[in-house]
Coordinates of C-alpha atoms in Angstrom, one line a residue:
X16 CA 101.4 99.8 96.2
X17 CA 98.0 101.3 95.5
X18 CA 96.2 103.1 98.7
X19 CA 93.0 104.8 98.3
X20 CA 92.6 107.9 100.6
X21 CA 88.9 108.6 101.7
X22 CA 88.6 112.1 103.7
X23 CA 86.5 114.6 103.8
X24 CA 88.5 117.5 104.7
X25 CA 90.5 118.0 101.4
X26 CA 93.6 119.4 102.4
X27 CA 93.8 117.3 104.5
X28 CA 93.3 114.2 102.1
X29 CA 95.2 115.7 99.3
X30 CA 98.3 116.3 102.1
X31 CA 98.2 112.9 102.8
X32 CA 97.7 111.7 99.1
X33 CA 100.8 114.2 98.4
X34 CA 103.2 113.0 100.9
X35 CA 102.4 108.8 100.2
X36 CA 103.0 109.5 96.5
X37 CA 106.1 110.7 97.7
X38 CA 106.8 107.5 99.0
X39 CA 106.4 105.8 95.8
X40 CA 103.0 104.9 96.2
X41 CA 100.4 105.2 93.5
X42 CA 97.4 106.9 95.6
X43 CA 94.0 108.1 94.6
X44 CA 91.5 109.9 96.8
X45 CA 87.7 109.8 97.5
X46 CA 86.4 113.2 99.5
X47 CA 83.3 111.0 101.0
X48 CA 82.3 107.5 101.4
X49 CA 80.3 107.3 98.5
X50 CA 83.6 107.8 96.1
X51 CA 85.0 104.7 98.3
X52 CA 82.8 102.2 97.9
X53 CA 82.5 103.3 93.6
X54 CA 86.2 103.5 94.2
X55 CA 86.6 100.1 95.3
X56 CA 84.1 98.7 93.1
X57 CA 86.3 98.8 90.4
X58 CA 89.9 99.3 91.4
X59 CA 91.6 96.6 93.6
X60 CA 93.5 98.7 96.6
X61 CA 96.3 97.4 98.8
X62 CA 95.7 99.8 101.4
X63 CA 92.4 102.3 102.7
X64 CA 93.1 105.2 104.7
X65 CA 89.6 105.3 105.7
X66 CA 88.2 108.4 107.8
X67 CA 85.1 107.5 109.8
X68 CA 83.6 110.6 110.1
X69 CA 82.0 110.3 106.5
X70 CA 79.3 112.6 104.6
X71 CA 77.3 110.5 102.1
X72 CA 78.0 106.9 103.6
X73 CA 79.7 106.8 106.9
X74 CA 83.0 105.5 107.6
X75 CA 82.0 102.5 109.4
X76 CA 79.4 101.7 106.2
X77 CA 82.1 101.6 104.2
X78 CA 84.0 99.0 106.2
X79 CA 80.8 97.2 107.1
X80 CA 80.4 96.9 103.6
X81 CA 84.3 96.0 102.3
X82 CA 84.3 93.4 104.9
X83 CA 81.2 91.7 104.0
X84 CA 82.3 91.9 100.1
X85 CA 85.6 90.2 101.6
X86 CA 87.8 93.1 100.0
X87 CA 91.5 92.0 100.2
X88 CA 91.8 95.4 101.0
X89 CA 93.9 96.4 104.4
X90 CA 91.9 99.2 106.4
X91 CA 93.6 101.7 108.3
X92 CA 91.0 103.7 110.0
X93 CA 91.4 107.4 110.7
X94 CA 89.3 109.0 114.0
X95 CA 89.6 112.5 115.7
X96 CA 89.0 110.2 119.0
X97 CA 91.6 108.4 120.4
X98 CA 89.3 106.7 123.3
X99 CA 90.0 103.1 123.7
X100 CA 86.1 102.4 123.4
X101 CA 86.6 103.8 119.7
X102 CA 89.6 102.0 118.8
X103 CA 87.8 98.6 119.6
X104 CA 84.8 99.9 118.2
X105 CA 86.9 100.6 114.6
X106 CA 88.7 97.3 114.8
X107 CA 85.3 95.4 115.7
X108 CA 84.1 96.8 112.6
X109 CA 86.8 94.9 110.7
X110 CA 89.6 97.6 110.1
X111 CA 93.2 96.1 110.4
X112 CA 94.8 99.3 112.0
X113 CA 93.5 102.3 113.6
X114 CA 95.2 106.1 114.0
X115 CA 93.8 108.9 115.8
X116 CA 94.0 113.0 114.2
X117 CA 96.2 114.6 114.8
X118 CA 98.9 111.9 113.9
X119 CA 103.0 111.9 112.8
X120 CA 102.7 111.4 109.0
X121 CA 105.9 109.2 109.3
X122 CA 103.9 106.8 111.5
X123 CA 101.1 107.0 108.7
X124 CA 103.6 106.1 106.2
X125 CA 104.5 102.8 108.6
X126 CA 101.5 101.6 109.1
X127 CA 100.2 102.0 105.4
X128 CA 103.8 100.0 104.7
X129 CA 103.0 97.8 106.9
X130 CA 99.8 97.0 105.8
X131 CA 101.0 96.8 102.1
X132 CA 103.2 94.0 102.7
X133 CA 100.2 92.1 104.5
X134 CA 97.9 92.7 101.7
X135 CA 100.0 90.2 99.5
X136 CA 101.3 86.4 100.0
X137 CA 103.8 86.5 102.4
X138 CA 107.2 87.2 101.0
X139 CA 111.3 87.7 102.7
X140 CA 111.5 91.5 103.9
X141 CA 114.7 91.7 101.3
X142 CA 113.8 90.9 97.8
X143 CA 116.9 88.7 95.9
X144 CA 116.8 87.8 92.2
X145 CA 119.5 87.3 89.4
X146 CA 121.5 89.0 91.4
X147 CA 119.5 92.3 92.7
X148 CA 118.8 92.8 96.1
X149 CA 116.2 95.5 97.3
X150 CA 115.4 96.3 100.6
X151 CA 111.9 98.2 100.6
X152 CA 112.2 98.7 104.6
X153 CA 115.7 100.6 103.6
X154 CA 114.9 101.4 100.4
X155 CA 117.8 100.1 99.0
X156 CA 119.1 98.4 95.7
X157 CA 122.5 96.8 95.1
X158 CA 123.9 94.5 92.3
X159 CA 126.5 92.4 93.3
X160 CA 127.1 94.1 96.4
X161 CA 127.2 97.4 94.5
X162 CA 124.7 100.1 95.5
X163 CA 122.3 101.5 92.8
X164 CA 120.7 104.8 93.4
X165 CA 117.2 104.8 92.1
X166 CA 114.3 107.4 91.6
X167 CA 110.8 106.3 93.8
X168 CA 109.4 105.2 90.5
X169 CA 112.1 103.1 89.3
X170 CA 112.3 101.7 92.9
X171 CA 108.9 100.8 92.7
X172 CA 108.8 99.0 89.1
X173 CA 111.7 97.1 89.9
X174 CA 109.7 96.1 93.4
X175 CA 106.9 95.1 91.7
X176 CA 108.9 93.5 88.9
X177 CA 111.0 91.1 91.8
X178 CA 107.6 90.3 93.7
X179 CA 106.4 88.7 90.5
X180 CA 109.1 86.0 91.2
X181 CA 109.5 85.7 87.5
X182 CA 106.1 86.1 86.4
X183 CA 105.1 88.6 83.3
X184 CA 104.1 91.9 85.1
X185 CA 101.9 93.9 82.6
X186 CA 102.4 97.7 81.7
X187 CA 98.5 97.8 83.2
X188 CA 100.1 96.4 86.2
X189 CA 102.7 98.4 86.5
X190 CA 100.7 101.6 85.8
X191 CA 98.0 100.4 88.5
X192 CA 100.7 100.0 91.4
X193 CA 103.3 102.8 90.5
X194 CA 101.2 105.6 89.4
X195 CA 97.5 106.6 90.0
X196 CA 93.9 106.5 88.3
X197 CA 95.3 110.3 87.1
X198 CA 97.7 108.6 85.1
X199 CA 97.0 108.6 81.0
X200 CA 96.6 105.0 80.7
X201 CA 98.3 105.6 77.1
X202 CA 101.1 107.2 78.0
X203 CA 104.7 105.9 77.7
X204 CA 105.9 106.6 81.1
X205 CA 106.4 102.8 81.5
X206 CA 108.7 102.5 78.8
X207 CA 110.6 105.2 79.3
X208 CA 110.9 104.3 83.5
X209 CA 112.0 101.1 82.6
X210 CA 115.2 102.3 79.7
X211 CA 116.5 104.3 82.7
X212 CA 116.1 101.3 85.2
X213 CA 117.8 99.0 82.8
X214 CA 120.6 101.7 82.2
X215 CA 120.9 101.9 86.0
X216 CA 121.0 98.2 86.7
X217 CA 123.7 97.8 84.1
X218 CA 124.7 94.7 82.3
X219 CA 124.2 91.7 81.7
X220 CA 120.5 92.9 81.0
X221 CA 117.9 91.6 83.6
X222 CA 114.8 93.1 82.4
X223 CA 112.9 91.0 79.5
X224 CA 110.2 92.7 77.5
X225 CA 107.7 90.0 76.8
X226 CA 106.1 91.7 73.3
X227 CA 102.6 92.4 73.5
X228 CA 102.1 91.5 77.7
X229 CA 104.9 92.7 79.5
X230 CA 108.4 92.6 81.3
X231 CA 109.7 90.2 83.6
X232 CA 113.1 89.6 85.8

């Protein structure tokens, strides 16, 4: 899942930036609402965690703006008010969630989740394919019943490799929705992420490299 963080205070951003990246997300961060809308000019998110109280372009610009470019983009507004009067005021704006400061980080992480899975078609909360079955609400992978302990990366290829439903996932692809813009786009992180996920998995070999555009399950 890709999640773009825009927040001015930047501990505050980087903490949450730090502790989604934890949960396997690939996050990048934009310290004012400028960077969000350059961001999301170029980058397709999943998820914004978007603060309102914005220097350059204010919050609400931004999702004045992401609404009216019909970003496919999930909004989860951030507020130091809790009033009522705000929260309808946010989700009039168009935002698909809204969290007051201070908030439990654990409830962040549920919402962004949440949020994720409605940013793409529709699919069963537990993932089953030649004979995987991973439970991203669980985080959990077995194999023929058999439980397979897996790093956040690998868990995250391997998501993104069942919610292709067979389709060719590109290393591009893979990069954009497991790691971050930080991430050297020639690196062989890919490669090496998916030898230890195919060790892991075990035989008969699931994983297809598809020379030249990707892997597939």
């Amino acid at each position: 899942m890709r999640v773009l963080v825009v927040e001015d205070e930047r501990v505050l951003a980087d903490a949450i930036a730090t502790g989604l990246r934890r949960e396997a997300m690939a996050v990048d961060v934009a310290y004012d609402g400028g960077g969000a809308l350059e961001r999301t000019s170029y980058i397709d998110y999943d998820v914004i965690v978007l603060d309102r109280d914005l220097p350059v372009v204010h919050g609400d610009e931004v999702c004045r703006r992401l609404v009216e470019q019909r970003s496919a983009s999930r909004i989860l507004m951030l507020t130091a008010s809790g009033d009522v009067d705000d929260k309808v005021e946010g989700l009039g704006l168009g935002a698909d969630d809204y969290l007051a400061k201070p908030f439990v980080f654990i409830e962040l992480v549920a919402r962004v989740s949440a949020l994720g899975r409605r940013s793409a078609p529709a699919l069963p909360p537990v993932l089953e394919r030649a004979g995987i079955r991973l439970d991203p609400g669980k985080r959990l992978v077995e194999r023929e019943g058999k439980e397979i302990v897996l790093t956040k990366k690998e868990f995250a290829v391997l998501e993104e490799l069942m919610r292709a439903e067979g389709a060719v996932v590109s290393q591009e692809d893979l990069l954009d929705k497991a790691w971050d813009e930080n991430i050297d786009p020639f690196t062989n992180v890919v490669r090496v992420t998916m030898m230890t996920l195919r060790k892991k998995l075990g035989e008969p070999q699931v994983i297809e490299t598809v020379p030249g555009v990707g892997y597939k399950l």
